[in-house]
GROMACS .gro file of C-alpha atoms in nm:
model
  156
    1UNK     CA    1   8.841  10.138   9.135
    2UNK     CA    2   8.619   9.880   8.977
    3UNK     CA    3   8.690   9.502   9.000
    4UNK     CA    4   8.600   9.210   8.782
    5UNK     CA    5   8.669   8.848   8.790
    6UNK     CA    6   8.746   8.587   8.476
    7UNK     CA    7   8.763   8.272   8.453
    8UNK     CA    8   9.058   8.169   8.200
    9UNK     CA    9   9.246   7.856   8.098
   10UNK     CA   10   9.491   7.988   8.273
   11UNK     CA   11   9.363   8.107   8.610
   12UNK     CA   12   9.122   8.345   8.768
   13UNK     CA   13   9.140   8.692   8.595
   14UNK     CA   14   9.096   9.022   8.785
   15UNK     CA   15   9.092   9.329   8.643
   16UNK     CA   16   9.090   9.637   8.802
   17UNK     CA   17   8.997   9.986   8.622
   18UNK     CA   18   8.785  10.304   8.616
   19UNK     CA   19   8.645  10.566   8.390
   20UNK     CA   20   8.985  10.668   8.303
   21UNK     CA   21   9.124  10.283   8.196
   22UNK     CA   22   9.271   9.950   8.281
   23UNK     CA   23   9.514   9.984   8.563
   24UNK     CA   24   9.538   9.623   8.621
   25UNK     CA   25   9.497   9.296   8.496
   26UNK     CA   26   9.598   9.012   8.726
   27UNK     CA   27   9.594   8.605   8.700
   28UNK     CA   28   9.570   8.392   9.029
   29UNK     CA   29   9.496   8.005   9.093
   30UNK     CA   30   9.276   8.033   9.354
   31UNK     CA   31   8.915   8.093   9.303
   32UNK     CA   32   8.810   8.429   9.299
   33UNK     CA   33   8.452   8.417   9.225
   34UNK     CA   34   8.204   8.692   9.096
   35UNK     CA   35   7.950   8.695   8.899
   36UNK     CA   36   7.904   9.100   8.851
   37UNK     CA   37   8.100   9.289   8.586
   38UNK     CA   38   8.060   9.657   8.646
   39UNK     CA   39   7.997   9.859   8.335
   40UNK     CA   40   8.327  10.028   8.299
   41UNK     CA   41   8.466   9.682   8.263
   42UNK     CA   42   8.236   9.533   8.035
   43UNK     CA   43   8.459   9.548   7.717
   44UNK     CA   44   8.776   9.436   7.886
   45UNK     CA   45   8.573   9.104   8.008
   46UNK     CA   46   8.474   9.066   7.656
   47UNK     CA   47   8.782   9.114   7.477
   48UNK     CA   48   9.003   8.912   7.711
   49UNK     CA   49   8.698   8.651   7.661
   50UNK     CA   50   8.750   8.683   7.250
   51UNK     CA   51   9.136   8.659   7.300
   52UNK     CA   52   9.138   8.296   7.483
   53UNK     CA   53   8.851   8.156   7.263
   54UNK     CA   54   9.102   8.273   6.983
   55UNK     CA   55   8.901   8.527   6.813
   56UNK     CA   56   9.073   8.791   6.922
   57UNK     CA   57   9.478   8.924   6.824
   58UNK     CA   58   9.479   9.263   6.950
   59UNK     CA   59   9.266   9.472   7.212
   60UNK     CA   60   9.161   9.839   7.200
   61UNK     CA   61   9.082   9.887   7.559
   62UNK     CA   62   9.161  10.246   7.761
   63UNK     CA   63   9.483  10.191   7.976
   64UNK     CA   64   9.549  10.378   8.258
   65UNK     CA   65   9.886  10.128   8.433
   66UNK     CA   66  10.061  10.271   8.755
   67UNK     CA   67  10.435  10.319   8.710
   68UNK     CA   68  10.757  10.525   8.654
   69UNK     CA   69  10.777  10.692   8.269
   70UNK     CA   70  11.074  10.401   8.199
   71UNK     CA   71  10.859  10.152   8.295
   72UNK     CA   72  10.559  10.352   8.091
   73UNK     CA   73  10.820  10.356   7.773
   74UNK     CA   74  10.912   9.998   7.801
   75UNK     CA   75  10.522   9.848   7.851
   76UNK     CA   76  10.427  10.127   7.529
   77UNK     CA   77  10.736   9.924   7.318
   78UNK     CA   78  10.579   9.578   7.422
   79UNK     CA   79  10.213   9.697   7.276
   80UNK     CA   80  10.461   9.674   6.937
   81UNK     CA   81  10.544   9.347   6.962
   82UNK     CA   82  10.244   9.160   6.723
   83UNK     CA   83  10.077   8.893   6.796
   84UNK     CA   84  10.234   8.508   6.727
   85UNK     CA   85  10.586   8.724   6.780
   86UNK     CA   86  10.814   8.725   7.015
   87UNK     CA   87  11.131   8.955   7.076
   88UNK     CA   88  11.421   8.942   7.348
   89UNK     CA   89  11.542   9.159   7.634
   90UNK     CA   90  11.843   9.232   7.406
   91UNK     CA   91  11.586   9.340   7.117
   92UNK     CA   92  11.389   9.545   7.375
   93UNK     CA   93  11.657   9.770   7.473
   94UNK     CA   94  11.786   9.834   7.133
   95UNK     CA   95  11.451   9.926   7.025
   96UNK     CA   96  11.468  10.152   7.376
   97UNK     CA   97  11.809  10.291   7.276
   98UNK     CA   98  11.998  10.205   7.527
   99UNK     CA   99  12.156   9.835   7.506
  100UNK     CA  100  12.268   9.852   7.856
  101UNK     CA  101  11.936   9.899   7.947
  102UNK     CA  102  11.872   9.546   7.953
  103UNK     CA  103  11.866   9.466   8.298
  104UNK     CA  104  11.649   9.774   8.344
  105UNK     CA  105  11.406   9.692   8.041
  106UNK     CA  106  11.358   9.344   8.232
  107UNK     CA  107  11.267   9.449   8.586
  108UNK     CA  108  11.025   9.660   8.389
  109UNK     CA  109  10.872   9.413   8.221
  110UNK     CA  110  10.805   9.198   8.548
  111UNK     CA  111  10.635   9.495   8.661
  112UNK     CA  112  10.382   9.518   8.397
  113UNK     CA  113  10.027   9.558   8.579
  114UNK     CA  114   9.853   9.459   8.266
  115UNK     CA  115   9.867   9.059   8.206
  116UNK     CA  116   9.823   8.950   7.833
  117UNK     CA  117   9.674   9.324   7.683
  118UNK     CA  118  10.050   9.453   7.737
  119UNK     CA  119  10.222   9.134   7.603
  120UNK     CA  120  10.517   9.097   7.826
  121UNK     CA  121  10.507   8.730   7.808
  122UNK     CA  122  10.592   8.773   7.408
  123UNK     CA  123  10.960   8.884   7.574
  124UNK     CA  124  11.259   8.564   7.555
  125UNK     CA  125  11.579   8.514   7.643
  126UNK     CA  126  11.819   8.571   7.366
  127UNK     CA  127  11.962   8.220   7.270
  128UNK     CA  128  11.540   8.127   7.234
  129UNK     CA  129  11.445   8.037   7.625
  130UNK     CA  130  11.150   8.146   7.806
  131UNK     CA  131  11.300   8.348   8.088
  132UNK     CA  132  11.123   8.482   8.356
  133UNK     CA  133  10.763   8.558   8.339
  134UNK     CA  134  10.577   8.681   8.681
  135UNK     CA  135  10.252   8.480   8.630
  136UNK     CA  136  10.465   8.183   8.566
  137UNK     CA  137  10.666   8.015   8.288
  138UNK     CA  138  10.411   7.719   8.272
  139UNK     CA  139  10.103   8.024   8.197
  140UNK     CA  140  10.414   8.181   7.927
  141UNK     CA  141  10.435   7.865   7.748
  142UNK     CA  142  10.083   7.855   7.741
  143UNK     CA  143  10.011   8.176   7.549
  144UNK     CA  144  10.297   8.141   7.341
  145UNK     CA  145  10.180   7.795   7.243
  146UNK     CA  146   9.833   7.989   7.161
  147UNK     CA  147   9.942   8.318   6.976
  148UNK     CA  148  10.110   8.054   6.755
  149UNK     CA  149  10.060   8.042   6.388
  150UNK     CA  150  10.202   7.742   6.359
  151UNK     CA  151   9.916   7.459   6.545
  152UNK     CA  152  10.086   7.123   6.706
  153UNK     CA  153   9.851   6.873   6.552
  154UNK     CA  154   9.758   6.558   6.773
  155UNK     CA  155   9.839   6.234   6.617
  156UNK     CA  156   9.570   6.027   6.828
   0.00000   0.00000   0.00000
């Protein structure tokens, strides 16, 4: 497995992957320096790059995540969800079909090994809140606030 570091607004980036895809992507706060982006990597550096500059609203990038087929379904149904969107648990399960699923479709969604490119932060609560989010409800906000199409304008 391959590993390359990011440096993002929101953290440092590693992603882990291979020949046969992106198994992980991963934000931390501390510092988690390197300079050398293997080859295999390359594109997911690049796109991720495009993506916070805001050039970027989608990524074609080879995935290759680690988890049961549930979680597999759930992480394929939030690649659905566009860009600037957002959707609820509820929403999620029903698309799933299985409404009682809910609790289910969550824990899979904390599990997602694949930070941003599988867009589990685009997942609320129902009534509008931002719920849980493993890298951190201050880093949801965040992308939320930048996937918007609608721009806060400064008044100073």
């Amino acid at each position: 497995m391959e590993t390359a570091i990011l440096n993002t607004p929101l953290g440092f980036t590693q992603i882990e992957g291979n020949e046969n895809g992106i198994a992980s992507i991963t934000v931390f706060d501390e510092d988690l320096q390197s300079d050398i982006v293997p080859e295999v990597l390359q594109d997911a550096v690049y796109q991720l790059q495009e993506y916070f500059e805001g050039k970027r609203t989608s990524f074609d990038l080879t995935l290759n995540p680690q988890g049961t087929d549930f979680q597999k379904r759930v992480w394929t149904a939030l690649q659905q969800i566009p860009y600037g969107k957002t959707t609820s648990y509820l929403e999620l399960s029903k698309t799933l079909g299985d409404v009682k699923a809910i609790r289910a479709v969550a824990a899979a969604n904390g599990k997602n090994p694949l930070w941003i490119v599988i867009p589990c932060h685009r997942v609320i609560g129902s009534n509008g809140d931002l719920t849980g989010y493993a890298g951190g409800l201050h880093r949801k906000k965040w992308l939320l606030n930048h996937e918007s199409p609608v721009k806060q304008q400064s008044l100073f």
